[in-house]
């Protein structure tokens, strides 16, 4: 196997990453992610703050923990989306974006709120953030972890995966 044999899949992967960053799917995902960050921040600073003051001590502590998980998850997604936008705009190479520090971390399976008194609005934001995180995680893994040989052998499957992620939105 020559170095050229190793570079061809890498070049194909780099091209796929750049193509995604320029896609309509990315535009929609980016817009959705940033809107969810803004909506969540407005809720937590406004209605959420008022609602949390009405909770019992135990529920208020659970609310604080859940809101921290929510903001952390959204910041991870927003960071990933901003890295992809940097690739799109030529401010970062696709190879640099593949560095583990720019990758999305797995989320823990537990999605149930930790207290039954948690306001429904916070629960709804948690669910939306988890769905967005799962879609972005799927895209991240398809772009950066799936072996290039798999996507090179069947480009239709690669595109089907992107479509599937779009329709889950």
PDB file of C-alpha atoms in Angstrom:
ATOM      1  CA  UNK A   1       0.000   0.000   0.000  1.00  0.00           C
ATOM      2  CA  UNK A   2       1.449   3.345  -1.018  1.00  0.00           C
ATOM      3  CA  UNK A   3       1.001   6.735   0.608  1.00  0.00           C
ATOM      4  CA  UNK A   4      -1.221   7.671  -2.347  1.00  0.00           C
ATOM      5  CA  UNK A   5      -3.539   4.780  -1.413  1.00  0.00           C
ATOM      6  CA  UNK A   6      -3.896   6.255   2.077  1.00  0.00           C
ATOM      7  CA  UNK A   7      -4.375   9.826   0.877  1.00  0.00           C
ATOM      8  CA  UNK A   8      -7.300   9.068  -1.485  1.00  0.00           C
ATOM      9  CA  UNK A   9      -9.803   8.123   1.288  1.00  0.00           C
ATOM     10  CA  UNK A  10      -8.595  11.070   3.375  1.00  0.00           C
ATOM     11  CA  UNK A  11      -9.192  13.441   0.461  1.00  0.00           C
ATOM     12  CA  UNK A  12     -12.659  11.948  -0.080  1.00  0.00           C
ATOM     13  CA  UNK A  13     -13.469  12.447   3.618  1.00  0.00           C
ATOM     14  CA  UNK A  14     -12.186  16.046   3.516  1.00  0.00           C
ATOM     15  CA  UNK A  15     -14.359  16.732   0.500  1.00  0.00           C
ATOM     16  CA  UNK A  16     -17.393  15.197   2.243  1.00  0.00           C
ATOM     17  CA  UNK A  17     -16.831  17.407   5.298  1.00  0.00           C
ATOM     18  CA  UNK A  18     -16.551  20.552   3.164  1.00  0.00           C
ATOM     19  CA  UNK A  19     -19.629  19.542   1.144  1.00  0.00           C
ATOM     20  CA  UNK A  20     -21.649  19.076   4.326  1.00  0.00           C
ATOM     21  CA  UNK A  21     -20.541  22.470   5.655  1.00  0.00           C
ATOM     22  CA  UNK A  22     -21.879  24.035   2.443  1.00  0.00           C
ATOM     23  CA  UNK A  23     -25.145  22.064   2.413  1.00  0.00           C
ATOM     24  CA  UNK A  24     -28.721  23.105   3.048  1.00  0.00           C
ATOM     25  CA  UNK A  25     -28.852  20.447   5.779  1.00  0.00           C
ATOM     26  CA  UNK A  26     -26.047  22.249   7.589  1.00  0.00           C
ATOM     27  CA  UNK A  27     -27.789  25.609   7.145  1.00  0.00           C
ATOM     28  CA  UNK A  28     -30.995  24.262   8.694  1.00  0.00           C
ATOM     29  CA  UNK A  29     -29.183  22.473  11.509  1.00  0.00           C
ATOM     30  CA  UNK A  30     -27.080  25.546  12.271  1.00  0.00           C
ATOM     31  CA  UNK A  31     -30.134  27.815  12.332  1.00  0.00           C
ATOM     32  CA  UNK A  32     -32.089  25.401  14.517  1.00  0.00           C
ATOM     33  CA  UNK A  33     -29.194  25.034  16.926  1.00  0.00           C
ATOM     34  CA  UNK A  34     -28.570  28.741  17.326  1.00  0.00           C
ATOM     35  CA  UNK A  35     -32.293  29.477  17.698  1.00  0.00           C
ATOM     36  CA  UNK A  36     -32.581  26.830  20.403  1.00  0.00           C
ATOM     37  CA  UNK A  37     -29.603  28.347  22.241  1.00  0.00           C
ATOM     38  CA  UNK A  38     -31.255  31.785  22.128  1.00  0.00           C
ATOM     39  CA  UNK A  39     -34.699  30.500  23.143  1.00  0.00           C
ATOM     40  CA  UNK A  40     -33.251  28.509  26.020  1.00  0.00           C
ATOM     41  CA  UNK A  41     -31.195  31.454  27.282  1.00  0.00           C
ATOM     42  CA  UNK A  42     -34.272  33.702  27.165  1.00  0.00           C
ATOM     43  CA  UNK A  43     -36.322  31.118  29.044  1.00  0.00           C
ATOM     44  CA  UNK A  44     -33.694  30.507  31.723  1.00  0.00           C
ATOM     45  CA  UNK A  45     -33.187  34.258  32.244  1.00  0.00           C
ATOM     46  CA  UNK A  46     -36.917  35.046  32.255  1.00  0.00           C
ATOM     47  CA  UNK A  47     -39.788  32.648  32.848  1.00  0.00           C
ATOM     48  CA  UNK A  48     -37.470  29.884  34.016  1.00  0.00           C
ATOM     49  CA  UNK A  49     -35.965  32.060  36.708  1.00  0.00           C
ATOM     50  CA  UNK A  50     -39.446  33.043  37.937  1.00  0.00           C
ATOM     51  CA  UNK A  51     -40.642  29.424  37.840  1.00  0.00           C
ATOM     52  CA  UNK A  52     -37.604  28.162  39.749  1.00  0.00           C
ATOM     53  CA  UNK A  53     -38.296  30.575  42.624  1.00  0.00           C
ATOM     54  CA  UNK A  54     -41.670  28.921  43.166  1.00  0.00           C
ATOM     55  CA  UNK A  55     -40.205  25.421  43.528  1.00  0.00           C
ATOM     56  CA  UNK A  56     -39.509  23.501  46.715  1.00  0.00           C
ATOM     57  CA  UNK A  57     -35.888  23.381  47.824  1.00  0.00           C
ATOM     58  CA  UNK A  58     -35.360  19.872  46.397  1.00  0.00           C
ATOM     59  CA  UNK A  59     -37.043  20.773  43.108  1.00  0.00           C
ATOM     60  CA  UNK A  60     -35.030  24.011  42.852  1.00  0.00           C
ATOM     61  CA  UNK A  61     -31.799  22.036  43.238  1.00  0.00           C
ATOM     62  CA  UNK A  62     -32.956  19.580  40.566  1.00  0.00           C
ATOM     63  CA  UNK A  63     -33.924  22.520  38.335  1.00  0.00           C
ATOM     64  CA  UNK A  64     -30.444  23.997  38.716  1.00  0.00           C
ATOM     65  CA  UNK A  65     -28.830  20.681  37.805  1.00  0.00           C
ATOM     66  CA  UNK A  66     -31.077  20.148  34.788  1.00  0.00           C
ATOM     67  CA  UNK A  67     -30.540  23.694  33.529  1.00  0.00           C
ATOM     68  CA  UNK A  68     -26.763  23.202  33.792  1.00  0.00           C
ATOM     69  CA  UNK A  69     -26.991  19.947  31.802  1.00  0.00           C
ATOM     70  CA  UNK A  70     -29.139  21.730  29.227  1.00  0.00           C
ATOM     71  CA  UNK A  71     -26.804  24.679  28.770  1.00  0.00           C
ATOM     72  CA  UNK A  72     -23.739  22.423  28.629  1.00  0.00           C
ATOM     73  CA  UNK A  73     -25.328  20.228  25.958  1.00  0.00           C
ATOM     74  CA  UNK A  74     -26.394  23.239  23.901  1.00  0.00           C
ATOM     75  CA  UNK A  75     -22.957  24.854  24.149  1.00  0.00           C
ATOM     76  CA  UNK A  76     -21.340  21.629  22.927  1.00  0.00           C
ATOM     77  CA  UNK A  77     -23.693  21.509  19.944  1.00  0.00           C
ATOM     78  CA  UNK A  78     -23.217  25.216  19.214  1.00  0.00           C
ATOM     79  CA  UNK A  79     -19.441  24.815  19.372  1.00  0.00           C
ATOM     80  CA  UNK A  80     -19.563  21.888  16.922  1.00  0.00           C
ATOM     81  CA  UNK A  81     -21.779  23.876  14.564  1.00  0.00           C
ATOM     82  CA  UNK A  82     -19.446  26.881  14.732  1.00  0.00           C
ATOM     83  CA  UNK A  83     -16.478  24.660  13.853  1.00  0.00           C
ATOM     84  CA  UNK A  84     -18.359  23.369  10.797  1.00  0.00           C
ATOM     85  CA  UNK A  85     -19.159  26.958   9.822  1.00  0.00           C
ATOM     86  CA  UNK A  86     -15.457  27.806  10.138  1.00  0.00           C
ATOM     87  CA  UNK A  87     -14.737  24.961   7.692  1.00  0.00           C
ATOM     88  CA  UNK A  88     -17.391  26.331   5.351  1.00  0.00           C
ATOM     89  CA  UNK A  89     -15.909  29.830   5.432  1.00  0.00           C
ATOM     90  CA  UNK A  90     -12.343  28.601   4.998  1.00  0.00           C
ATOM     91  CA  UNK A  91     -11.259  29.728   8.470  1.00  0.00           C
ATOM     92  CA  UNK A  92     -10.456  26.123   9.429  1.00  0.00           C
ATOM     93  CA  UNK A  93      -9.459  23.076   7.439  1.00  0.00           C
ATOM     94  CA  UNK A  94     -11.556  19.920   7.470  1.00  0.00           C
ATOM     95  CA  UNK A  95      -8.531  18.091   8.841  1.00  0.00           C
ATOM     96  CA  UNK A  96      -8.313  20.488  11.801  1.00  0.00           C
ATOM     97  CA  UNK A  97     -12.063  20.105  12.450  1.00  0.00           C
ATOM     98  CA  UNK A  98     -11.525  16.351  12.801  1.00  0.00           C
ATOM     99  CA  UNK A  99      -9.332  16.912  15.874  1.00  0.00           C
ATOM    100  CA  UNK A 100     -10.920  15.229  18.925  1.00  0.00           C
ATOM    101  CA  UNK A 101     -11.155  18.527  20.820  1.00  0.00           C
ATOM    102  CA  UNK A 102     -13.670  19.793  18.231  1.00  0.00           C
ATOM    103  CA  UNK A 103     -15.753  16.643  18.227  1.00  0.00           C
ATOM    104  CA  UNK A 104     -19.075  16.205  19.938  1.00  0.00           C
ATOM    105  CA  UNK A 105     -19.040  14.213  23.170  1.00  0.00           C
ATOM    106  CA  UNK A 106     -21.451  11.356  23.796  1.00  0.00           C
ATOM    107  CA  UNK A 107     -24.333  12.250  26.039  1.00  0.00           C
ATOM    108  CA  UNK A 108     -25.398  10.097  28.924  1.00  0.00           C
ATOM    109  CA  UNK A 109     -28.469   7.954  28.315  1.00  0.00           C
ATOM    110  CA  UNK A 110     -30.436   9.362  31.270  1.00  0.00           C
ATOM    111  CA  UNK A 111     -32.989  11.796  29.884  1.00  0.00           C
ATOM    112  CA  UNK A 112     -35.571  11.755  32.657  1.00  0.00           C
ATOM    113  CA  UNK A 113     -35.790  14.916  34.764  1.00  0.00           C
ATOM    114  CA  UNK A 114     -34.516  14.328  38.281  1.00  0.00           C
ATOM    115  CA  UNK A 115     -37.588  15.742  40.058  1.00  0.00           C
ATOM    116  CA  UNK A 116     -41.320  15.571  39.252  1.00  0.00           C
ATOM    117  CA  UNK A 117     -41.852  19.301  40.001  1.00  0.00           C
ATOM    118  CA  UNK A 118     -39.503  20.498  37.259  1.00  0.00           C
ATOM    119  CA  UNK A 119     -41.442  22.949  35.048  1.00  0.00           C
ATOM    120  CA  UNK A 120     -42.739  21.450  31.801  1.00  0.00           C
ATOM    121  CA  UNK A 121     -41.100  24.236  29.775  1.00  0.00           C
ATOM    122  CA  UNK A 122     -37.659  23.156  31.027  1.00  0.00           C
ATOM    123  CA  UNK A 123     -38.480  19.532  30.240  1.00  0.00           C
ATOM    124  CA  UNK A 124     -39.479  20.558  26.700  1.00  0.00           C
ATOM    125  CA  UNK A 125     -36.174  22.393  26.212  1.00  0.00           C
ATOM    126  CA  UNK A 126     -34.322  19.346  27.520  1.00  0.00           C
ATOM    127  CA  UNK A 127     -36.107  17.082  25.015  1.00  0.00           C
ATOM    128  CA  UNK A 128     -35.459  19.460  22.107  1.00  0.00           C
ATOM    129  CA  UNK A 129     -31.781  19.770  23.057  1.00  0.00           C
ATOM    130  CA  UNK A 130     -31.413  15.993  23.289  1.00  0.00           C
ATOM    131  CA  UNK A 131     -32.979  15.493  19.862  1.00  0.00           C
ATOM    132  CA  UNK A 132     -30.714  18.128  18.337  1.00  0.00           C
ATOM    133  CA  UNK A 133     -27.670  16.658  20.082  1.00  0.00           C
ATOM    134  CA  UNK A 134     -28.517  13.178  18.770  1.00  0.00           C
ATOM    135  CA  UNK A 135     -28.861  14.451  15.189  1.00  0.00           C
ATOM    136  CA  UNK A 136     -25.603  16.392  15.363  1.00  0.00           C
ATOM    137  CA  UNK A 137     -23.894  13.387  16.973  1.00  0.00           C
ATOM    138  CA  UNK A 138     -25.075  11.247  14.059  1.00  0.00           C
ATOM    139  CA  UNK A 139     -23.662  13.762  11.566  1.00  0.00           C
ATOM    140  CA  UNK A 140     -20.418  14.037  13.513  1.00  0.00           C
ATOM    141  CA  UNK A 141     -19.926  10.277  13.542  1.00  0.00           C
ATOM    142  CA  UNK A 142     -20.808   9.927   9.854  1.00  0.00           C
ATOM    143  CA  UNK A 143     -18.368  12.646   8.871  1.00  0.00           C
ATOM    144  CA  UNK A 144     -15.463  11.920  11.187  1.00  0.00           C
ATOM    145  CA  UNK A 145     -15.619   8.303  12.351  1.00  0.00           C
ATOM    146  CA  UNK A 146     -17.212   6.090   9.709  1.00  0.00           C
ATOM    147  CA  UNK A 147     -14.470   4.474   7.712  1.00  0.00           C
ATOM    148  CA  UNK A 148     -13.959   6.185   4.350  1.00  0.00           C
ATOM    149  CA  UNK A 149     -14.123   2.803   2.645  1.00  0.00           C
ATOM    150  CA  UNK A 150     -17.750   2.353   3.757  1.00  0.00           C
ATOM    151  CA  UNK A 151     -18.873   5.641   2.271  1.00  0.00           C
ATOM    152  CA  UNK A 152     -16.698   5.212  -0.821  1.00  0.00           C
ATOM    153  CA  UNK A 153     -18.160   1.791  -1.576  1.00  0.00           C
ATOM    154  CA  UNK A 154     -21.741   3.015  -1.420  1.00  0.00           C
ATOM    155  CA  UNK A 155     -22.170   6.788  -1.749  1.00  0.00           C
ATOM    156  CA  UNK A 156     -25.959   6.320  -1.828  1.00  0.00           C
ATOM    157  CA  UNK A 157     -25.888   5.025   1.749  1.00  0.00           C
ATOM    158  CA  UNK A 158     -23.874   8.053   2.792  1.00  0.00           C
ATOM    159  CA  UNK A 159     -26.461  10.401   1.279  1.00  0.00           C
ATOM    160  CA  UNK A 160     -29.320   8.352   2.726  1.00  0.00           C
ATOM    161  CA  UNK A 161     -27.815   8.799   6.173  1.00  0.00           C
ATOM    162  CA  UNK A 162     -27.743  12.568   5.725  1.00  0.00           C
ATOM    163  CA  UNK A 163     -31.351  12.548   4.494  1.00  0.00           C
ATOM    164  CA  UNK A 164     -32.413  10.396   7.419  1.00  0.00           C
ATOM    165  CA  UNK A 165     -30.865  12.860   9.848  1.00  0.00           C
ATOM    166  CA  UNK A 166     -32.613  15.760   8.099  1.00  0.00           C
ATOM    167  CA  UNK A 167     -36.034  14.141   8.284  1.00  0.00           C
ATOM    168  CA  UNK A 168     -35.624  13.315  11.956  1.00  0.00           C
ATOM    169  CA  UNK A 169     -35.558  17.058  12.598  1.00  0.00           C
TER     170      UNK A 169
END
